[in-house]
JSON list of C-alpha atoms and ligand atoms in Angstrom, two decimals:
[
{"chain": "W", "resi": 198, "resn": "MET", "atom": "CA", "xyz": [-0.37, 293.79, 138.00]},
{"chain": "W", "resi": 199, "resn": "ASP", "atom": "CA", "xyz": [0.52, 297.34, 139.05]},
{"chain": "W", "resi": 200, "resn": "LEU", "atom": "CA", "xyz": [2.57, 296.88, 142.17]},
{"chain": "W", "resi": 201, "resn": "LEU", "atom": "CA", "xyz": [2.60, 300.54, 143.12]},
{"chain": "W", "resi": 202, "resn": "LYS", "atom": "CA", "xyz": [0.40, 303.30, 141.77]},
{"chain": "W", "resi": 203, "resn": "ARG", "atom": "CA", "xyz": [2.83, 306.11, 142.52]},
{"chain": "W", "resi": 204, "resn": "PRO", "atom": "CA", "xyz": [6.56, 305.59, 142.20]},
{"chain": "W", "resi": 205, "resn": "ILE", "atom": "CA", "xyz": [9.04, 305.52, 145.05]},
{"chain": "W", "resi": 206, "resn": "ILE", "atom": "CA", "xyz": [11.57, 308.38, 144.81]},
{"chain": "W", "resi": 207, "resn": "ALA", "atom": "CA", "xyz": [15.19, 307.45, 145.47]},
{"chain": "W", "resi": 208, "resn": "PRO", "atom": "CA", "xyz": [17.59, 310.42, 145.46]},
{"chain": "W", "resi": 209, "resn": "SER", "atom": "CA", "xyz": [21.19, 309.45, 144.73]},
{"chain": "W", "resi": 210, "resn": "VAL", "atom": "CA", "xyz": [23.79, 311.00, 147.04]},
{"chain": "W", "resi": 211, "resn": "LEU", "atom": "CA", "xyz": [26.29, 310.75, 144.18]},
{"chain": "W", "resi": 212, "resn": "ALA", "atom": "CA", "xyz": [25.07, 314.24, 143.25]},
{"chain": "W", "resi": 213, "resn": "ALA", "atom": "CA", "xyz": [25.37, 315.59, 146.80]},
{"chain": "W", "resi": 214, "resn": "ASP", "atom": "CA", "xyz": [28.28, 317.47, 148.37]},
{"chain": "W", "resi": 215, "resn": "PHE", "atom": "CA", "xyz": [30.50, 314.66, 149.66]},
{"chain": "W", "resi": 216, "resn": "SER", "atom": "CA", "xyz": [31.88, 316.96, 152.35]},
{"chain": "W", "resi": 217, "resn": "ASP", "atom": "CA", "xyz": [28.46, 316.87, 154.04]},
{"chain": "W", "resi": 218, "resn": "LEU", "atom": "CA", "xyz": [26.64, 313.63, 153.24]},
{"chain": "W", "resi": 219, "resn": "GLY", "atom": "CA", "xyz": [24.84, 313.73, 156.59]},
{"chain": "W", "resi": 220, "resn": "ARG", "atom": "CA", "xyz": [23.10, 316.88, 155.44]},
{"chain": "W", "resi": 221, "resn": "ALA", "atom": "CA", "xyz": [22.23, 315.21, 152.13]},
{"chain": "W", "resi": 222, "resn": "ALA", "atom": "CA", "xyz": [20.67, 312.30, 154.02]},
{"chain": "W", "resi": 223, "resn": "ARG", "atom": "CA", "xyz": [18.59, 314.67, 156.13]},
{"chain": "W", "resi": 224, "resn": "GLU", "atom": "CA", "xyz": [17.48, 316.57, 153.00]},
{"chain": "W", "resi": 225, "resn": "ILE", "atom": "CA", "xyz": [16.26, 313.31, 151.48]},
{"chain": "W", "resi": 226, "resn": "ASP", "atom": "CA", "xyz": [14.23, 312.54, 154.61]},
{"chain": "W", "resi": 227, "resn": "GLU", "atom": "CA", "xyz": [12.83, 316.08, 154.83]},
{"chain": "W", "resi": 228, "resn": "ALA", "atom": "CA", "xyz": [11.83, 316.01, 151.15]},
{"chain": "W", "resi": 229, "resn": "GLY", "atom": "CA", "xyz": [9.67, 312.95, 151.80]},
{"chain": "W", "resi": 230, "resn": "ALA", "atom": "CA", "xyz": [11.63, 310.61, 149.55]},
{"chain": "W", "resi": 231, "resn": "GLU", "atom": "CA", "xyz": [11.37, 306.98, 150.61]},
{"chain": "W", "resi": 232, "resn": "TRP", "atom": "CA", "xyz": [14.77, 305.64, 149.52]},
{"chain": "W", "resi": 233, "resn": "LEU", "atom": "CA", "xyz": [18.34, 306.93, 149.74]},
{"chain": "W", "resi": 234, "resn": "HIS", "atom": "CA", "xyz": [20.30, 305.65, 146.74]},
{"chain": "W", "resi": 235, "resn": "LEU", "atom": "CA", "xyz": [23.97, 304.88, 147.37]},
{"chain": "W", "resi": 236, "resn": "ASP", "atom": "CA", "xyz": [26.02, 304.62, 144.18]},
{"chain": "W", "resi": 237, "resn": "VAL", "atom": "CA", "xyz": [29.03, 302.45, 145.01]},
{"chain": "W", "resi": 238, "resn": "MET", "atom": "CA", "xyz": [31.69, 302.63, 142.31]},
{"chain": "W", "resi": 239, "resn": "ASP", "atom": "CA", "xyz": [35.06, 300.85, 142.29]},
{"chain": "W", "resi": 240, "resn": "GLY", "atom": "CA", "xyz": [36.88, 302.52, 139.38]},
{"chain": "W", "resi": 241, "resn": "ARG", "atom": "CA", "xyz": [36.95, 299.14, 137.59]},
{"chain": "W", "resi": 242, "resn": "PHE", "atom": "CA", "xyz": [33.37, 298.21, 136.63]},
{"chain": "W", "resi": 243, "resn": "VAL", "atom": "CA", "xyz": [32.82, 301.94, 135.97]},
{"chain": "W", "resi": 244, "resn": "PRO", "atom": "CA", "xyz": [35.45, 304.68, 135.45]},
{"chain": "W", "resi": 245, "resn": "ASN", "atom": "CA", "xyz": [34.62, 306.43, 138.72]},
{"chain": "W", "resi": 246, "resn": "LEU", "atom": "CA", "xyz": [35.26, 305.84, 142.41]},
{"chain": "W", "resi": 247, "resn": "THR", "atom": "CA", "xyz": [32.88, 306.79, 145.20]},
{"chain": "W", "resi": 248, "resn": "PHE", "atom": "CA", "xyz": [32.47, 305.25, 148.66]},
{"chain": "W", "resi": 249, "resn": "GLY", "atom": "CA", "xyz": [32.14, 301.97, 150.54]},
{"chain": "W", "resi": 250, "resn": "PRO", "atom": "CA", "xyz": [30.27, 300.24, 153.38]},
{"chain": "W", "resi": 251, "resn": "LYS", "atom": "CA", "xyz": [31.56, 302.61, 156.07]},
{"chain": "W", "resi": 252, "resn": "THR", "atom": "CA", "xyz": [29.80, 305.52, 154.36]},
{"chain": "W", "resi": 253, "resn": "ALA", "atom": "CA", "xyz": [26.51, 303.62, 154.54]},
{"chain": "W", "resi": 254, "resn": "ALA", "atom": "CA", "xyz": [27.11, 302.75, 158.20]},
{"chain": "W", "resi": 255, "resn": "ASP", "atom": "CA", "xyz": [28.01, 306.35, 159.09]},
{"chain": "W", "resi": 256, "resn": "LEU", "atom": "CA", "xyz": [24.93, 307.68, 157.29]},
{"chain": "W", "resi": 257, "resn": "ARG", "atom": "CA", "xyz": [22.57, 305.15, 158.82]},
{"chain": "W", "resi": 258, "resn": "PRO", "atom": "CA", "xyz": [21.85, 307.14, 162.05]},
{"chain": "W", "resi": 259, "resn": "HIS", "atom": "CA", "xyz": [21.13, 310.29, 159.99]},
{"chain": "W", "resi": 260, "resn": "SER", "atom": "CA", "xyz": [18.29, 308.90, 157.93]},
{"chain": "W", "resi": 261, "resn": "ARG", "atom": "CA", "xyz": [14.98, 307.07, 158.22]},
{"chain": "W", "resi": 262, "resn": "ALA", "atom": "CA", "xyz": [15.06, 306.24, 154.50]},
{"chain": "W", "resi": 263, "resn": "ILE", "atom": "CA", "xyz": [15.46, 302.81, 152.97]},
{"chain": "W", "resi": 264, "resn": "PHE", "atom": "CA", "xyz": [19.15, 302.49, 152.01]},
{"chain": "W", "resi": 265, "resn": "ASP", "atom": "CA", "xyz": [19.15, 301.43, 148.38]},
{"chain": "W", "resi": 266, "resn": "VAL", "atom": "CA", "xyz": [22.71, 300.30, 147.62]},
{"chain": "W", "resi": 267, "resn": "HIS", "atom": "CA", "xyz": [23.69, 300.14, 143.94]},
{"chain": "W", "resi": 268, "resn": "LEU", "atom": "CA", "xyz": [26.93, 298.22, 143.47]},
{"chain": "W", "resi": 269, "resn": "MET", "atom": "CA", "xyz": [28.65, 299.30, 140.27]},
{"chain": "W", "resi": 270, "resn": "THR", "atom": "CA", "xyz": [31.63, 297.13, 141.09]},
{"chain": "W", "resi": 271, "resn": "GLU", "atom": "CA", "xyz": [33.45, 294.06, 139.90]},
{"chain": "W", "resi": 272, "resn": "GLU", "atom": "CA", "xyz": [33.14, 291.05, 142.25]},
{"chain": "W", "resi": 273, "resn": "PRO", "atom": "CA", "xyz": [30.06, 292.46, 144.06]},
{"chain": "W", "resi": 274, "resn": "GLU", "atom": "CA", "xyz": [29.88, 289.28, 146.16]},
{"chain": "W", "resi": 275, "resn": "LYS", "atom": "CA", "xyz": [32.93, 290.53, 148.05]},
{"chain": "W", "resi": 276, "resn": "LEU", "atom": "CA", "xyz": [31.15, 293.73, 149.14]},
{"chain": "W", "resi": 277, "resn": "VAL", "atom": "CA", "xyz": [27.72, 292.36, 150.03]},
{"chain": "W", "resi": 278, "resn": "PRO", "atom": "CA", "xyz": [28.49, 291.18, 153.60]},
{"chain": "W", "resi": 279, "resn": "ALA", "atom": "CA", "xyz": [29.93, 294.57, 154.61]},
{"chain": "W", "resi": 280, "resn": "PHE", "atom": "CA", "xyz": [26.89, 296.42, 153.22]},
{"chain": "W", "resi": 281, "resn": "VAL", "atom": "CA", "xyz": [24.56, 293.98, 154.97]},
{"chain": "W", "resi": 282, "resn": "ASN", "atom": "CA", "xyz": [26.30, 294.90, 158.22]},
{"chain": "W", "resi": 283, "resn": "GLY", "atom": "CA", "xyz": [26.55, 298.57, 157.20]},
{"chain": "W", "resi": 284, "resn": "GLY", "atom": "CA", "xyz": [22.80, 299.18, 157.25]},
{"chain": "W", "resi": 285, "resn": "ALA", "atom": "CA", "xyz": [21.79, 298.52, 153.64]},
{"chain": "W", "resi": 286, "resn": "ASP", "atom": "CA", "xyz": [18.14, 297.58, 153.11]},
{"chain": "W", "resi": 287, "resn": "ASN", "atom": "CA", "xyz": [18.36, 296.86, 149.37]},
{"chain": "W", "resi": 288, "resn": "ILE", "atom": "CA", "xyz": [21.49, 295.58, 147.66]},
{"chain": "W", "resi": 289, "resn": "THR", "atom": "CA", "xyz": [21.56, 295.69, 143.87]},
{"chain": "W", "resi": 290, "resn": "PHE", "atom": "CA", "xyz": [24.46, 294.44, 141.78]},
{"chain": "W", "resi": 291, "resn": "HIS", "atom": "CA", "xyz": [25.13, 294.23, 138.04]},
{"chain": "W", "resi": 292, "resn": "LEU", "atom": "CA", "xyz": [24.44, 291.13, 135.99]},
{"chain": "W", "resi": 293, "resn": "GLU", "atom": "CA", "xyz": [27.50, 292.06, 133.92]},
{"chain": "W", "resi": 294, "resn": "ALA", "atom": "CA", "xyz": [29.73, 291.73, 137.00]},
{"chain": "W", "resi": 295, "resn": "ALA", "atom": "CA", "xyz": [28.39, 288.48, 138.45]},
{"chain": "W", "resi": 296, "resn": "VAL", "atom": "CA", "xyz": [28.69, 285.06, 136.83]},
{"chain": "W", "resi": 297, "resn": "HIS", "atom": "CA", "xyz": [26.88, 283.53, 139.81]},
{"chain": "W", "resi": 298, "resn": "ALA", "atom": "CA", "xyz": [24.09, 286.11, 139.97]},
{"chain": "W", "resi": 299, "resn": "HIS", "atom": "CA", "xyz": [21.48, 283.60, 141.11]},
{"chain": "W", "resi": 300, "resn": "ARG", "atom": "CA", "xyz": [23.59, 282.57, 144.08]},
{"chain": "W", "resi": 301, "resn": "LEU", "atom": "CA", "xyz": [24.28, 286.21, 145.01]},
{"chain": "W", "resi": 302, "resn": "LEU", "atom": "CA", "xyz": [20.60, 287.16, 144.87]},
{"chain": "W", "resi": 303, "resn": "GLU", "atom": "CA", "xyz": [19.79, 284.25, 147.15]},
{"chain": "W", "resi": 304, "resn": "SER", "atom": "CA", "xyz": [22.53, 285.16, 149.61]},
{"chain": "W", "resi": 305, "resn": "ILE", "atom": "CA", "xyz": [21.33, 288.79, 149.82]},
{"chain": "W", "resi": 306, "resn": "ARG", "atom": "CA", "xyz": [17.82, 287.54, 150.58]},
{"chain": "W", "resi": 307, "resn": "GLU", "atom": "CA", "xyz": [19.14, 285.05, 153.13]},
{"chain": "W", "resi": 308, "resn": "ALA", "atom": "CA", "xyz": [20.78, 288.02, 154.86]},
{"chain": "W", "resi": 309, "resn": "GLY", "atom": "CA", "xyz": [17.31, 289.55, 155.21]},
{"chain": "W", "resi": 310, "resn": "LYS", "atom": "CA", "xyz": [17.79, 292.28, 152.58]},
{"chain": "W", "resi": 311, "resn": "LYS", "atom": "CA", "xyz": [15.99, 293.02, 149.31]},
{"chain": "W", "resi": 312, "resn": "ALA", "atom": "CA", "xyz": [17.98, 291.64, 146.39]},
{"chain": "W", "resi": 313, "resn": "GLY", "atom": "CA", "xyz": [18.32, 293.64, 143.20]},
{"chain": "W", "resi": 314, "resn": "ILE", "atom": "CA", "xyz": [19.81, 292.99, 139.79]},
{"chain": "W", "resi": 315, "resn": "SER", "atom": "CA", "xyz": [20.79, 295.76, 137.39]},
{"chain": "W", "resi": 316, "resn": "ILE", "atom": "CA", "xyz": [21.57, 295.90, 133.67]},
{"chain": "W", "resi": 317, "resn": "VAL", "atom": "CA", "xyz": [23.49, 298.53, 131.73]},
{"chain": "W", "resi": 318, "resn": "PRO", "atom": "CA", "xyz": [22.02, 300.01, 128.53]},
{"chain": "W", "resi": 319, "resn": "SER", "atom": "CA", "xyz": [23.73, 297.44, 126.28]},
{"chain": "W", "resi": 320, "resn": "THR", "atom": "CA", "xyz": [22.34, 294.41, 128.15]},
{"chain": "W", "resi": 321, "resn": "PRO", "atom": "CA", "xyz": [18.96, 293.05, 126.96]},
{"chain": "W", "resi": 322, "resn": "VAL", "atom": "CA", "xyz": [16.21, 292.10, 129.40]},
{"chain": "W", "resi": 323, "resn": "SER", "atom": "CA", "xyz": [16.28, 288.57, 127.96]},
{"chain": "W", "resi": 324, "resn": "LEU", "atom": "CA", "xyz": [19.51, 287.88, 129.87]},
{"chain": "W", "resi": 325, "resn": "LEU", "atom": "CA", "xyz": [17.61, 288.46, 133.12]},
{"chain": "W", "resi": 326, "resn": "GLU", "atom": "CA", "xyz": [14.75, 286.08, 132.50]},
{"chain": "W", "resi": 327, "resn": "ASP", "atom": "CA", "xyz": [16.02, 283.16, 134.56]},
{"chain": "W", "resi": 328, "resn": "LEU", "atom": "CA", "xyz": [16.81, 285.48, 137.49]},
{"chain": "W", "resi": 329, "resn": "LEU", "atom": "CA", "xyz": [13.57, 287.42, 137.75]},
{"chain": "W", "resi": 330, "resn": "PRO", "atom": "CA", "xyz": [11.87, 285.01, 140.20]},
{"chain": "W", "resi": 331, "resn": "PHE", "atom": "CA", "xyz": [14.78, 285.57, 142.60]},
{"chain": "W", "resi": 332, "resn": "ALA", "atom": "CA", "xyz": [14.88, 289.39, 142.41]},
{"chain": "W", "resi": 333, "resn": "ASP", "atom": "CA", "xyz": [13.00, 291.91, 144.56]},
{"chain": "W", "resi": 334, "resn": "ILE", "atom": "CA", "xyz": [14.26, 294.82, 142.43]},
{"chain": "W", "resi": 335, "resn": "VAL", "atom": "CA", "xyz": [15.26, 295.14, 138.78]},
{"chain": "W", "resi": 336, "resn": "LEU", "atom": "CA", "xyz": [17.30, 298.30, 138.23]},
{"chain": "W", "resi": 337, "resn": "VAL", "atom": "CA", "xyz": [17.23, 299.43, 134.60]},
{"chain": "W", "resi": 338, "resn": "MET", "atom": "CA", "xyz": [20.13, 301.79, 133.93]},
{"chain": "W", "resi": 339, "resn": "THR", "atom": "CA", "xyz": [18.88, 304.60, 131.71]},
{"chain": "W", "resi": 340, "resn": "VAL", "atom": "CA", "xyz": [22.40, 306.01, 131.34]},
{"chain": "W", "resi": 341, "resn": "ASN", "atom": "CA", "xyz": [25.78, 304.34, 131.03]},
{"chain": "W", "resi": 342, "resn": "PRO", "atom": "CA", "xyz": [26.79, 303.96, 134.67]},
{"chain": "W", "resi": 343, "resn": "GLY", "atom": "CA", "xyz": [29.56, 305.92, 136.34]},
{"chain": "W", "resi": 344, "resn": "PHE", "atom": "CA", "xyz": [28.45, 309.51, 136.47]},
{"chain": "W", "resi": 345, "resn": "GLY", "atom": "CA", "xyz": [25.45, 311.64, 137.34]},
{"chain": "W", "resi": 346, "resn": "GLY", "atom": "CA", "xyz": [24.13, 314.47, 135.18]},
{"chain": "W", "resi": 347, "resn": "GLN", "atom": "CA", "xyz": [23.84, 312.45, 131.96]},
{"chain": "W", "resi": 348, "resn": "LYS", "atom": "CA", "xyz": [20.95, 312.41, 129.47]},
{"chain": "W", "resi": 349, "resn": "LEU", "atom": "CA", "xyz": [18.44, 309.54, 129.71]},
{"chain": "W", "resi": 350, "resn": "ILE", "atom": "CA", "xyz": [18.68, 306.99, 126.90]},
{"chain": "W", "resi": 351, "resn": "PRO", "atom": "CA", "xyz": [15.04, 306.70, 125.75]},
{"chain": "W", "resi": 352, "resn": "GLN", "atom": "CA", "xyz": [15.35, 303.18, 124.32]},
{"chain": "W", "resi": 353, "resn": "CYS", "atom": "CA", "xyz": [16.06, 301.91, 127.85]},
{"chain": "W", "resi": 354, "resn": "LEU", "atom": "CA", "xyz": [12.50, 302.71, 128.86]},
{"chain": "W", "resi": 355, "resn": "GLU", "atom": "CA", "xyz": [11.33, 299.95, 126.49]},
{"chain": "W", "resi": 356, "resn": "LYS", "atom": "CA", "xyz": [12.96, 297.52, 128.93]},
{"chain": "W", "resi": 357, "resn": "VAL", "atom": "CA", "xyz": [10.64, 298.80, 131.66]},
{"chain": "W", "resi": 358, "resn": "LYS", "atom": "CA", "xyz": [7.61, 297.96, 129.52]},
{"chain": "W", "resi": 359, "resn": "THR", "atom": "CA", "xyz": [9.01, 294.49, 128.83]},
{"chain": "W", "resi": 360, "resn": "LEU", "atom": "CA", "xyz": [9.65, 293.89, 132.53]},
{"chain": "W", "resi": 361, "resn": "VAL", "atom": "CA", "xyz": [6.09, 294.99, 133.39]},
{"chain": "W", "resi": 362, "resn": "LYS", "atom": "CA", "xyz": [4.74, 292.51, 130.83]},
{"chain": "W", "resi": 363, "resn": "ILE", "atom": "CA", "xyz": [6.92, 289.63, 132.06]},
{"chain": "W", "resi": 364, "resn": "ARG", "atom": "CA", "xyz": [5.99, 290.37, 135.69]},
{"chain": "W", "resi": 365, "resn": "ARG", "atom": "CA", "xyz": [2.29, 290.19, 134.85]},
{"chain": "W", "resi": 366, "resn": "GLU", "atom": "CA", "xyz": [2.59, 287.07, 132.66]},
{"chain": "W", "resi": 367, "resn": "ARG", "atom": "CA", "xyz": [4.70, 285.16, 135.21]},
{"chain": "W", "resi": 368, "resn": "SER", "atom": "CA", "xyz": [2.96, 286.56, 138.33]},
{"chain": "W", "resi": 369, "resn": "LEU", "atom": "CA", "xyz": [6.23, 287.86, 139.72]},
{"chain": "W", "resi": 370, "resn": "ASP", "atom": "CA", "xyz": [6.55, 290.78, 142.09]},
{"chain": "W", "resi": 371, "resn": "TYR", "atom": "CA", "xyz": [9.87, 292.57, 141.57]},
{"chain": "W", "resi": 372, "resn": "LEU", "atom": "CA", "xyz": [9.93, 296.36, 141.66]},
{"chain": "W", "resi": 373, "resn": "ILE", "atom": "CA", "xyz": [11.22, 298.06, 138.50]},
{"chain": "W", "resi": 374, "resn": "SER", "atom": "CA", "xyz": [13.60, 300.93, 139.15]},
{"chain": "W", "resi": 375, "resn": "VAL", "atom": "CA", "xyz": [15.05, 303.37, 136.61]},
{"chain": "W", "resi": 376, "resn": "ASP", "atom": "CA", "xyz": [18.33, 305.12, 137.20]},
{"chain": "W", "resi": 377, "resn": "GLY", "atom": "CA", "xyz": [20.00, 307.94, 135.32]},
{"chain": "W", "resi": 378, "resn": "GLY", "atom": "CA", "xyz": [18.83, 311.17, 133.69]},
{"chain": "W", "resi": 379, "resn": "ILE", "atom": "CA", "xyz": [15.54, 311.30, 135.58]},
{"chain": "W", "resi": 380, "resn": "ASN", "atom": "CA", "xyz": [14.01, 314.79, 135.58]},
{"chain": "W", "resi": 381, "resn": "LEU", "atom": "CA", "xyz": [10.41, 315.98, 135.49]},
{"chain": "W", "resi": 382, "resn": "SER", "atom": "CA", "xyz": [9.87, 315.14, 131.83]},
{"chain": "W", "resi": 383, "resn": "THR", "atom": "CA", "xyz": [11.73, 311.82, 131.75]},
{"chain": "W", "resi": 384, "resn": "ALA", "atom": "CA", "xyz": [10.05, 310.87, 135.05]},
{"chain": "W", "resi": 385, "resn": "ALA", "atom": "CA", "xyz": [6.66, 311.19, 133.33]},
{"chain": "W", "resi": 386, "resn": "ARG", "atom": "CA", "xyz": [7.82, 308.85, 130.58]},
{"chain": "W", "resi": 387, "resn": "ALA", "atom": "CA", "xyz": [9.27, 306.41, 133.10]},
{"chain": "W", "resi": 388, "resn": "ARG", "atom": "CA", "xyz": [5.97, 306.37, 135.02]},
{"chain": "W", "resi": 389, "resn": "GLU", "atom": "CA", "xyz": [4.06, 305.77, 131.79]},
{"chain": "W", "resi": 390, "resn": "ALA", "atom": "CA", "xyz": [6.39, 302.87, 130.99]},
{"chain": "W", "resi": 391, "resn": "GLY", "atom": "CA", "xyz": [5.57, 301.39, 134.40]},
{"chain": "W", "resi": 392, "resn": "ALA", "atom": "CA", "xyz": [8.56, 302.21, 136.61]},
{"chain": "W", "resi": 393, "resn": "ASP", "atom": "CA", "xyz": [7.95, 301.68, 140.33]},
{"chain": "W", "resi": 394, "resn": "VAL", "atom": "CA", "xyz": [11.08, 303.51, 141.54]},
{"chain": "W", "resi": 395, "resn": "LEU", "atom": "CA", "xyz": [12.73, 306.66, 140.17]},
{"chain": "W", "resi": 396, "resn": "VAL", "atom": "CA", "xyz": [16.38, 307.24, 141.07]},
{"chain": "W", "resi": 397, "resn": "THR", "atom": "CA", "xyz": [17.39, 310.87, 140.70]},
{"chain": "W", "resi": 398, "resn": "GLY", "atom": "CA", "xyz": [20.59, 312.64, 141.63]},
{"chain": "W", "resi": 399, "resn": "THR", "atom": "CA", "xyz": [21.40, 315.90, 139.87]},
{"chain": "W", "resi": 400, "resn": "VAL", "atom": "CA", "xyz": [17.83, 317.16, 139.62]},
{"chain": "W", "resi": 401, "resn": "PHE", "atom": "CA", "xyz": [17.15, 316.45, 143.30]},
{"chain": "W", "resi": 402, "resn": "PHE", "atom": "CA", "xyz": [20.26, 318.05, 144.75]},
{"chain": "W", "resi": 403, "resn": "ASN", "atom": "CA", "xyz": [19.91, 321.10, 142.48]},
{"chain": "W", "resi": 404, "resn": "ALA", "atom": "CA", "xyz": [16.25, 321.63, 143.33]},
{"chain": "W", "resi": 405, "resn": "PRO", "atom": "CA", "xyz": [15.48, 324.71, 145.45]},
{"chain": "W", "resi": 406, "resn": "ASP", "atom": "CA", "xyz": [12.33, 323.01, 146.82]},
{"chain": "W", "resi": 407, "resn": "LYS", "atom": "CA", "xyz": [13.13, 319.31, 147.18]},
{"chain": "W", "resi": 408, "resn": "ALA", "atom": "CA", "xyz": [9.78, 318.35, 148.68]},
{"chain": "W", "resi": 409, "resn": "ALA", "atom": "CA", "xyz": [7.94, 319.95, 145.76]},
{"chain": "W", "resi": 410, "resn": "LEU", "atom": "CA", "xyz": [10.23, 318.15, 143.32]},
{"chain": "W", "resi": 411, "resn": "VAL", "atom": "CA", "xyz": [9.53, 314.79, 144.99]},
{"chain": "W", "resi": 412, "resn": "ARG", "atom": "CA", "xyz": [5.78, 315.41, 144.72]},
{"chain": "W", "resi": 413, "resn": "GLU", "atom": "CA", "xyz": [6.13, 316.38, 141.04]},
{"chain": "W", "resi": 414, "resn": "LEU", "atom": "CA", "xyz": [8.34, 313.38, 140.23]},
{"chain": "W", "resi": 415, "resn": "ARG", "atom": "CA", "xyz": [5.65, 311.11, 141.73]},
{"chain": "W", "resi": 416, "resn": "GLY", "atom": "CA", "xyz": [3.10, 312.56, 139.30]},
{"chain": "A", "resi": 537, "resn": "LIG", "atom": "C1", "xyz": [25.01, 306.57, 137.60]},
{"chain": "A", "resi": 537, "resn": "LIG", "atom": "C2", "xyz": [24.26, 306.30, 138.88]},
{"chain": "A", "resi": 537, "resn": "LIG", "atom": "C3", "xyz": [22.95, 307.04, 138.97]},
{"chain": "A", "resi": 537, "resn": "LIG", "atom": "C4", "xyz": [23.17, 308.52, 138.94]},
{"chain": "A", "resi": 537, "resn": "LIG", "atom": "C5", "xyz": [21.87, 309.23, 138.77]},
{"chain": "A", "resi": 537, "resn": "LIG", "atom": "O1", "xyz": [25.99, 305.59, 137.41]},
{"chain": "A", "resi": 537, "resn": "LIG", "atom": "O2", "xyz": [23.95, 304.92, 138.96]},
{"chain": "A", "resi": 537, "resn": "LIG", "atom": "O3", "xyz": [22.28, 306.70, 140.18]},
{"chain": "A", "resi": 537, "resn": "LIG", "atom": "O4", "xyz": [23.76, 308.94, 140.13]},
{"chain": "A", "resi": 537, "resn": "LIG", "atom": "O5", "xyz": [22.17, 310.56, 138.75]},
{"chain": "A", "resi": 537, "resn": "LIG", "atom": "P1", "xyz": [21.45, 311.58, 137.75]},
{"chain": "A", "resi": 537, "resn": "LIG", "atom": "O6", "xyz": [20.04, 311.67, 138.28]},
{"chain": "A", "resi": 537, "resn": "LIG", "atom": "O7", "xyz": [22.23, 312.83, 137.94]},
{"chain": "A", "resi": 537, "resn": "LIG", "atom": "O8", "xyz": [21.51, 311.00, 136.38]},
{"chain": "A", "resi": 538, "resn": "LIG", "atom": "ZN1", "xyz": [22.60, 304.27, 140.78]}
]
């Protein structure tokens, strides 16, 4: 079951100029991208540190986009309430950081938000199987999380194909998102694999014509 014919484009503000994130949010809107991807990093789950719930709340008035929060943090359950109040629409956390992932997915949904689960390149899809009925988004990391500007790991796209197959066989309806190293050529491969959402940071914020890039990434 193809949920979406053309993928959603989710620029990541990790690659933007942090001294002017309001401008980055407006650029995402003006480019016609549907989601604004917020990479939250705590310096523990990943070796980088970015921003927290207040950044999402401060950006909220500057954007019409869906706020797609990606928690690359230990103890994500501690951050979820503040992002719920801070204007997040989607909240995705890492399986590797949450023993009680089922409970956390349920609590995000109970808060009226879309619940997402993400896996790093070394985590197999099989570890997600019992959670898939409770997820609105599955975020497949196609780089090792922590930094933008990395090269996509091609083997990770096989996970997208597996998730498409499982979704069809079990009549589930999660969106499959890919995140890391997405450019025009890897976007084509991600679309072929069946990705519904393409997260892109470096390529978007370095593009001279962002609207044209969004159209090309959609294929
Ligand atoms: C990496 C982040 C990605 C990253 C994507 O840990 O989760 O969202 O910002 O950036 P690019 O497109 O530069 O790989
Ligand atoms: Zn991300």
